[in-house]
Amino acid sequence: CDKGNGADKALELFEELLQRGLLPDTNTYNALISACEKGNDAEKALELFGELLQRGLQPDVSTYNALISACEKGNETEKALELFDEMQKKGFEPNLTTFVAILRACGKGNNADRAAYVFLAMQRRGLDIDIALAMFAERQQDDSSRSLNLPAS
């Protein structure tokens, strides 16, 4: 997760935790995956997800949200969509955070048909489209500020 100092520090602390014989839980992995998402390292986030599963831990909605966001930021649109489908097959309900990340992934992948499907799924679940669009726009603004090295408002 070399693009975010916080992500590197989180991974160092994780290694220290393992060296001390402490066992990570799902929340530990969620924090690490989220740090990789912020550090724009989808590959490492997916690697950590694999470790979580190898340890016999169960992912949760937060795990999938962080992974989907990491894939979206890393332009791994197809992987983000696969994870979205996987989480639902495993019985997890997507929330607004999930849907916003998927909509962003659809936008980056020029997948208008899938984006329309996602909007319909949001409506069926009774989620507020206006709030989702505001979250979408806020993430766009944050991403634009970061790319210009400006502070996010």
Short mmCIF file of C-alpha atoms in Angstrom, two decimals, residues 8-118:
data_model
loop_
_atom_site.label_atom_id
_atom_site.label_comp_id
_atom_site.label_asym_id
_atom_site.label_seq_id
_atom_site.Cartn_x
_atom_site.Cartn_y
_atom_site.Cartn_z
CA ASP A 8 2.26 1.25 5.30
CA LYS A 9 2.14 1.92 9.03
CA ALA A 10 -0.98 -0.25 9.41
CA LEU A 11 0.76 -3.13 7.64
CA GLU A 12 3.85 -2.73 9.85
CA LEU A 13 1.69 -2.87 12.97
CA PHE A 14 -0.10 -5.91 11.59
CA GLU A 15 3.21 -7.73 11.09
CA GLU A 16 4.18 -6.82 14.64
CA LEU A 17 0.85 -8.18 15.90
CA LEU A 18 1.50 -11.48 14.12
CA GLN A 19 5.08 -11.69 15.43
CA ARG A 20 3.75 -11.34 18.97
CA GLY A 21 1.46 -14.29 18.38
CA LEU A 22 -1.75 -12.30 18.45
CA LEU A 23 -4.50 -13.47 16.13
CA PRO A 24 -6.20 -10.96 13.85
CA ASP A 25 -9.98 -10.91 13.51
CA THR A 26 -12.29 -9.68 10.75
CA ASN A 27 -12.17 -6.12 12.12
CA THR A 28 -8.36 -6.16 11.93
CA TYR A 29 -8.51 -7.20 8.29
CA ASN A 30 -11.24 -4.65 7.57
CA ALA A 31 -8.98 -1.88 8.89
CA LEU A 32 -6.05 -3.12 6.80
CA ILE A 33 -8.13 -3.48 3.64
CA SER A 34 -9.54 0.00 4.20
CA ALA A 35 -6.01 1.38 4.64
CA CYS A 36 -5.03 -0.22 1.32
CA GLU A 37 -8.12 1.30 -0.28
CA LYS A 38 -7.03 4.72 0.94
CA GLY A 39 -3.50 3.96 -0.27
CA ASN A 40 -4.90 2.99 -3.69
CA ASP A 41 -3.53 -0.56 -3.53
CA ALA A 42 -6.28 -2.91 -4.72
CA GLU A 43 -3.82 -5.76 -5.19
CA LYS A 44 -2.74 -5.72 -1.52
CA ALA A 45 -6.36 -5.34 -0.39
CA LEU A 46 -7.31 -8.46 -2.35
CA GLU A 47 -4.28 -10.31 -0.95
CA LEU A 48 -5.40 -9.44 2.60
CA PHE A 49 -8.92 -10.65 1.78
CA GLY A 50 -7.42 -13.96 0.72
CA GLU A 51 -5.53 -14.16 4.03
CA LEU A 52 -8.74 -13.43 5.94
CA LEU A 53 -10.45 -16.34 4.20
CA GLN A 54 -7.43 -18.65 4.67
CA ARG A 55 -7.57 -17.99 8.41
CA GLY A 56 -11.19 -19.17 8.42
CA LEU A 57 -12.52 -15.71 9.26
CA GLN A 58 -15.81 -14.52 7.83
CA PRO A 59 -15.97 -11.28 5.86
CA ASP A 60 -18.78 -8.83 6.54
CA VAL A 61 -20.37 -5.91 4.70
CA SER A 62 -17.53 -3.62 5.81
CA THR A 63 -15.00 -6.05 4.33
CA TYR A 64 -16.77 -6.07 0.99
CA ASN A 65 -17.28 -2.28 1.00
CA ALA A 66 -13.56 -1.67 1.54
CA LEU A 67 -12.62 -4.25 -1.12
CA ILE A 68 -15.07 -2.91 -3.68
CA SER A 69 -13.84 0.64 -3.04
CA ALA A 70 -10.22 -0.49 -3.36
CA CYS A 71 -11.00 -2.17 -6.69
CA GLU A 72 -12.93 0.87 -7.90
CA LYS A 73 -10.01 3.17 -7.06
CA GLY A 74 -7.56 0.74 -8.66
CA ASN A 75 -9.62 0.61 -11.88
CA GLU A 76 -10.41 -3.05 -11.27
CA THR A 77 -14.03 -2.62 -12.37
CA GLU A 78 -14.72 -6.26 -13.17
CA LYS A 79 -13.31 -7.41 -9.83
CA ALA A 80 -15.45 -4.81 -8.02
CA LEU A 81 -18.53 -6.13 -9.81
CA GLU A 82 -17.57 -9.74 -9.01
CA LEU A 83 -17.23 -8.86 -5.32
CA PHE A 84 -20.60 -7.08 -5.40
CA ASP A 85 -22.23 -10.22 -6.79
CA GLU A 86 -20.33 -12.47 -4.38
CA MET A 87 -21.37 -10.54 -1.30
CA GLN A 88 -25.02 -10.78 -2.27
CA LYS A 89 -24.75 -14.51 -3.02
CA LYS A 90 -23.31 -14.94 0.47
CA GLY A 91 -26.35 -13.18 1.94
CA PHE A 92 -24.87 -9.74 2.64
CA GLU A 93 -27.10 -6.73 1.98
CA PRO A 94 -25.33 -3.94 0.11
CA ASN A 95 -25.71 -0.53 1.76
CA LEU A 96 -25.35 3.01 0.42
CA THR A 97 -21.56 2.83 0.70
CA THR A 98 -21.56 -0.36 -1.37
CA PHE A 99 -23.81 1.08 -4.03
CA VAL A 100 -21.81 4.31 -4.35
CA ALA A 101 -18.57 2.34 -4.83
CA ILE A 102 -20.24 0.12 -7.44
CA LEU A 103 -21.68 3.11 -9.29
CA ARG A 104 -18.23 4.68 -9.37
CA ALA A 105 -16.75 1.42 -10.66
CA CYS A 106 -19.45 1.26 -13.36
CA GLY A 107 -18.60 4.82 -14.36
CA LYS A 108 -14.89 4.07 -14.64
CA GLY A 109 -15.62 0.88 -16.58
CA ASN A 110 -18.13 2.56 -18.89
CA ASN A 111 -20.74 0.06 -17.77
CA ALA A 112 -23.97 2.05 -18.10
CA ASP A 113 -26.18 -1.05 -18.21
CA ARG A 114 -24.84 -2.29 -14.90
CA ALA A 115 -25.15 1.19 -13.38
CA ALA A 116 -28.84 1.26 -14.38
CA TYR A 117 -29.30 -2.15 -12.75
CA VAL A 118 -27.63 -0.85 -9.57
#
